Structures are given as structure tokens and as C-alpha cells.
Amino acid sequence: MHIEIYSDGSTAGSATRHFARTCADFELGGYVDQLAFVRVYIAGPRLAVDGQQPSCQVEVVFDGGAIVSERAVDNDLHIAIYWALERAGGTVAQRTQYAAWPHDTLSPGELLAPEQPASPDLEPDRAA
């Protein structure tokens, strides 16, 4: 999994970048064989001058081209990074779990009417 970290000017020092990379490895490392790359965009302390909170935007790109994007905002830049990556990890988990489910092979035209039994041998239980 290739991780790219982007930040505005003096926002992310080496410690903050290391934190973001470590969180990305932890939250998304289990899906490394399904992901092309991860982009982490950090907008931090310089925003406070304009009255805005630090934020982190995470984009996860699957090998097939699908993209997951999550964003978190918090007064603490490290918490924003953690939350964004945690949310991205949850979304990736849901998508990969859904993709692994067996798909229904019936088309809508092949569905049975509600009053029609699935098999002639199976009649509704009317003893009650």
C-alpha cells in the first residue's frame, strides 16, 4: 500500500507525518492487498489564524479504481488525523465485506409472487 501525505507549508512536521503514516498502517494495513494507495491531506495550525479548525482528509483508492473519502475536523490535529483514518478504515471494511457477500443471481422478473410457494411440496403452515 502506497501512502502519500500532503500538508500545507509548516503544518505537518516529521512527527505529525509519522503519526499519520502509523495510523494509516494500523487502520488500513489489513486491506493492503486490495488498495492501490492512500492519500492523507493535512490542514493544521495555520488554519487557526483564520478561525478555522485543523482537519484531515483521507482518500483511499482500491485496486479496481473505487475511491473512499473521509474527513475529520478537530481542535487537535492529531485527533483529526486519527478520526479521518479510523472512519476510512471502517468504510473500507464495509465495502470489502459487502463485496465478499454472495450476490443474488435472480433477476427481479424471476422473483416469486408473495402468495406462490417456493416449491409445490412446501405449503404454508396453516395449523395454528
PDB file of C-alpha atoms in Angstrom:
ATOM      1  CA  MET A   1       0.000   0.000   0.000  1.00  0.00           C
ATOM      2  CA  HIS A   2       1.443   3.322  -1.053  1.00  0.00           C
ATOM      3  CA  ILE A   3       0.764   6.199   1.372  1.00  0.00           C
ATOM      4  CA  GLU A   4       1.081   9.827   0.255  1.00  0.00           C
ATOM      5  CA  ILE A   5       0.892  12.599   2.849  1.00  0.00           C
ATOM      6  CA  TYR A   6       0.210  16.186   1.796  1.00  0.00           C
ATOM      7  CA  SER A   7       0.191  19.220   4.053  1.00  0.00           C
ATOM      8  CA  ASP A   8       0.179  22.963   3.831  1.00  0.00           C
ATOM      9  CA  GLY A   9       3.594  24.553   4.424  1.00  0.00           C
ATOM     10  CA  SER A  10       4.569  24.306   8.074  1.00  0.00           C
ATOM     11  CA  THR A  11       1.583  22.248   9.192  1.00  0.00           C
ATOM     12  CA  ALA A  12       2.979  18.769   9.421  1.00  0.00           C
ATOM     13  CA  GLY A  13       6.440  18.242  10.763  1.00  0.00           C
ATOM     14  CA  SER A  14       8.141  14.888  10.627  1.00  0.00           C
ATOM     15  CA  ALA A  15       6.464  13.739  13.877  1.00  0.00           C
ATOM     16  CA  THR A  16       2.979  14.541  12.546  1.00  0.00           C
ATOM     17  CA  ARG A  17       3.726  12.809   9.247  1.00  0.00           C
ATOM     18  CA  HIS A  18       4.997   9.766  11.139  1.00  0.00           C
ATOM     19  CA  PHE A  19       1.811   9.750  13.230  1.00  0.00           C
ATOM     20  CA  ALA A  20      -0.367   9.897  10.077  1.00  0.00           C
ATOM     21  CA  ARG A  21       1.600   7.091   8.408  1.00  0.00           C
ATOM     22  CA  THR A  22       1.417   4.923  11.545  1.00  0.00           C
ATOM     23  CA  CYS A  23      -2.352   5.455  11.864  1.00  0.00           C
ATOM     24  CA  ALA A  24      -2.835   4.657   8.161  1.00  0.00           C
ATOM     25  CA  ASP A  25      -0.816   1.452   8.508  1.00  0.00           C
ATOM     26  CA  PHE A  26      -2.842   0.454  11.572  1.00  0.00           C
ATOM     27  CA  GLU A  27      -6.310   1.288  10.211  1.00  0.00           C
ATOM     28  CA  LEU A  28      -5.814   0.132   6.607  1.00  0.00           C
ATOM     29  CA  GLY A  29      -2.966  -2.379   6.800  1.00  0.00           C
ATOM     30  CA  GLY A  30      -5.317  -5.357   6.815  1.00  0.00           C
ATOM     31  CA  TYR A  31      -6.544  -4.400   3.340  1.00  0.00           C
ATOM     32  CA  VAL A  32      -3.118  -3.783   1.804  1.00  0.00           C
ATOM     33  CA  ASP A  33      -3.678  -6.386  -0.922  1.00  0.00           C
ATOM     34  CA  GLN A  34      -6.866  -4.617  -2.086  1.00  0.00           C
ATOM     35  CA  LEU A  35      -5.707  -0.976  -2.001  1.00  0.00           C
ATOM     36  CA  ALA A  36      -3.723   0.880  -4.644  1.00  0.00           C
ATOM     37  CA  PHE A  37      -2.795   3.853  -2.470  1.00  0.00           C
ATOM     38  CA  VAL A  38      -3.864   6.160   0.336  1.00  0.00           C
ATOM     39  CA  ARG A  39      -3.665   9.953   0.274  1.00  0.00           C
ATOM     40  CA  VAL A  40      -3.739  11.912   3.531  1.00  0.00           C
ATOM     41  CA  TYR A  41      -4.297  15.678   3.305  1.00  0.00           C
ATOM     42  CA  ILE A  42      -3.445  17.560   6.495  1.00  0.00           C
ATOM     43  CA  ALA A  43      -4.551  21.153   7.089  1.00  0.00           C
ATOM     44  CA  GLY A  44      -3.446  22.231  10.507  1.00  0.00           C
ATOM     45  CA  PRO A  45      -2.366  25.075  12.764  1.00  0.00           C
ATOM     46  CA  ARG A  46      -2.124  27.683  10.027  1.00  0.00           C
ATOM     47  CA  LEU A  47      -5.916  27.498   9.742  1.00  0.00           C
ATOM     48  CA  ALA A  48      -6.320  28.668  13.342  1.00  0.00           C
ATOM     49  CA  VAL A  49      -5.178  32.135  12.272  1.00  0.00           C
ATOM     50  CA  ASP A  50      -8.286  32.346  10.065  1.00  0.00           C
ATOM     51  CA  GLY A  51     -10.540  30.977  12.821  1.00  0.00           C
ATOM     52  CA  GLN A  52     -10.796  27.506  11.273  1.00  0.00           C
ATOM     53  CA  GLN A  53     -10.061  24.161  12.909  1.00  0.00           C
ATOM     54  CA  PRO A  54      -7.353  21.730  11.803  1.00  0.00           C
ATOM     55  CA  SER A  55      -8.625  18.967   9.564  1.00  0.00           C
ATOM     56  CA  CYS A  56      -7.589  15.793   7.813  1.00  0.00           C
ATOM     57  CA  GLN A  57      -8.963  14.411   4.558  1.00  0.00           C
ATOM     58  CA  VAL A  58      -8.225  10.790   3.638  1.00  0.00           C
ATOM     59  CA  GLU A  59      -8.700   9.285   0.186  1.00  0.00           C
ATOM     60  CA  VAL A  60      -8.366   5.533  -0.227  1.00  0.00           C
ATOM     61  CA  VAL A  61      -8.157   4.155  -3.753  1.00  0.00           C
ATOM     62  CA  PHE A  62      -8.925   0.470  -4.313  1.00  0.00           C
ATOM     63  CA  ASP A  63      -7.076  -1.567  -6.936  1.00  0.00           C
ATOM     64  CA  GLY A  64     -10.257  -1.544  -9.046  1.00  0.00           C
ATOM     65  CA  GLY A  65     -10.405   2.265  -9.009  1.00  0.00           C
ATOM     66  CA  ALA A  66     -13.154   2.822  -6.416  1.00  0.00           C
ATOM     67  CA  ILE A  67     -12.453   5.699  -4.030  1.00  0.00           C
ATOM     68  CA  VAL A  68     -13.350   6.145  -0.369  1.00  0.00           C
ATOM     69  CA  SER A  69     -13.061   9.644   1.081  1.00  0.00           C
ATOM     70  CA  GLU A  70     -13.393  10.643   4.730  1.00  0.00           C
ATOM     71  CA  ARG A  71     -12.780  13.935   6.519  1.00  0.00           C
ATOM     72  CA  ALA A  72     -12.468  14.891  10.177  1.00  0.00           C
ATOM     73  CA  VAL A  73     -12.148  18.268  11.883  1.00  0.00           C
ATOM     74  CA  ASP A  74     -10.960  18.815  15.450  1.00  0.00           C
ATOM     75  CA  ASN A  75      -9.113  21.413  17.528  1.00  0.00           C
ATOM     76  CA  ASP A  76      -6.301  18.867  17.910  1.00  0.00           C
ATOM     77  CA  LEU A  77      -4.683  17.993  14.575  1.00  0.00           C
ATOM     78  CA  HIS A  78      -3.665  14.525  15.778  1.00  0.00           C
ATOM     79  CA  ILE A  79      -7.243  13.674  16.717  1.00  0.00           C
ATOM     80  CA  ALA A  80      -8.462  14.888  13.315  1.00  0.00           C
ATOM     81  CA  ILE A  81      -5.896  12.629  11.624  1.00  0.00           C
ATOM     82  CA  TYR A  82      -6.860   9.661  13.804  1.00  0.00           C
ATOM     83  CA  TRP A  83     -10.611  10.127  13.257  1.00  0.00           C
ATOM     84  CA  ALA A  84     -10.313  10.528   9.493  1.00  0.00           C
ATOM     85  CA  LEU A  85      -8.201   7.385   9.178  1.00  0.00           C
ATOM     86  CA  GLU A  86     -10.441   5.438  11.560  1.00  0.00           C
ATOM     87  CA  ARG A  87     -13.529   6.388   9.526  1.00  0.00           C
ATOM     88  CA  ALA A  88     -11.739   5.490   6.288  1.00  0.00           C
ATOM     89  CA  GLY A  89     -10.791   2.107   7.778  1.00  0.00           C
ATOM     90  CA  GLY A  90     -14.414   1.468   8.744  1.00  0.00           C
ATOM     91  CA  THR A  91     -15.699   2.405   5.303  1.00  0.00           C
ATOM     92  CA  VAL A  92     -13.085   0.223   3.591  1.00  0.00           C
ATOM     93  CA  ALA A  93     -14.049  -2.673   5.887  1.00  0.00           C
ATOM     94  CA  GLN A  94     -17.729  -2.268   4.988  1.00  0.00           C
ATOM     95  CA  ARG A  95     -17.001  -2.123   1.276  1.00  0.00           C
ATOM     96  CA  THR A  96     -14.732  -5.153   1.278  1.00  0.00           C
ATOM     97  CA  GLN A  97     -17.175  -7.117   3.441  1.00  0.00           C
ATOM     98  CA  TYR A  98     -20.071  -6.259   1.114  1.00  0.00           C
ATOM     99  CA  ALA A  99     -18.017  -7.252  -1.935  1.00  0.00           C
ATOM    100  CA  ALA A 100     -17.341 -10.654  -0.336  1.00  0.00           C
ATOM    101  CA  TRP A 101     -21.046 -11.428   0.180  1.00  0.00           C
ATOM    102  CA  PRO A 102     -22.564 -13.850  -2.300  1.00  0.00           C
ATOM    103  CA  HIS A 103     -24.704 -11.944  -4.766  1.00  0.00           C
ATOM    104  CA  ASP A 104     -28.265 -12.941  -5.528  1.00  0.00           C
ATOM    105  CA  THR A 105     -28.362 -14.429  -9.007  1.00  0.00           C
ATOM    106  CA  LEU A 106     -32.113 -13.899  -9.505  1.00  0.00           C
ATOM    107  CA  SER A 107     -33.313 -11.043 -11.621  1.00  0.00           C
ATOM    108  CA  PRO A 108     -36.424  -9.132 -10.454  1.00  0.00           C
ATOM    109  CA  GLY A 109     -38.516 -10.937 -13.090  1.00  0.00           C
ATOM    110  CA  GLU A 110     -37.625 -14.314 -11.558  1.00  0.00           C
ATOM    111  CA  LEU A 111     -38.862 -13.496  -8.066  1.00  0.00           C
ATOM    112  CA  LEU A 112     -41.842 -15.448  -6.771  1.00  0.00           C
ATOM    113  CA  ALA A 113     -45.143 -13.746  -6.068  1.00  0.00           C
ATOM    114  CA  PRO A 114     -45.824 -13.495  -2.305  1.00  0.00           C
ATOM    115  CA  GLU A 115     -48.706 -15.983  -2.481  1.00  0.00           C
ATOM    116  CA  GLN A 116     -46.740 -18.530  -4.539  1.00  0.00           C
ATOM    117  CA  PRO A 117     -44.892 -21.227  -2.530  1.00  0.00           C
ATOM    118  CA  ALA A 118     -41.215 -21.740  -3.264  1.00  0.00           C
ATOM    119  CA  SER A 119     -41.876 -25.388  -4.001  1.00  0.00           C
ATOM    120  CA  PRO A 120     -45.129 -27.269  -4.594  1.00  0.00           C
ATOM    121  CA  ASP A 121     -44.093 -29.628  -1.787  1.00  0.00           C
ATOM    122  CA  LEU A 122     -43.872 -26.767   0.678  1.00  0.00           C
ATOM    123  CA  GLU A 123     -47.215 -25.465   1.748  1.00  0.00           C
ATOM    124  CA  PRO A 124     -47.646 -22.724   4.329  1.00  0.00           C
ATOM    125  CA  ASP A 125     -48.169 -23.978   7.882  1.00  0.00           C
ATOM    126  CA  ARG A 126     -51.807 -23.233   8.495  1.00  0.00           C
ATOM    127  CA  ALA A 127     -52.097 -25.169  11.760  1.00  0.00           C
ATOM    128  CA  ALA A 128     -52.384 -22.529  14.388  1.00  0.00           C
TER     129      ALA A 128
END
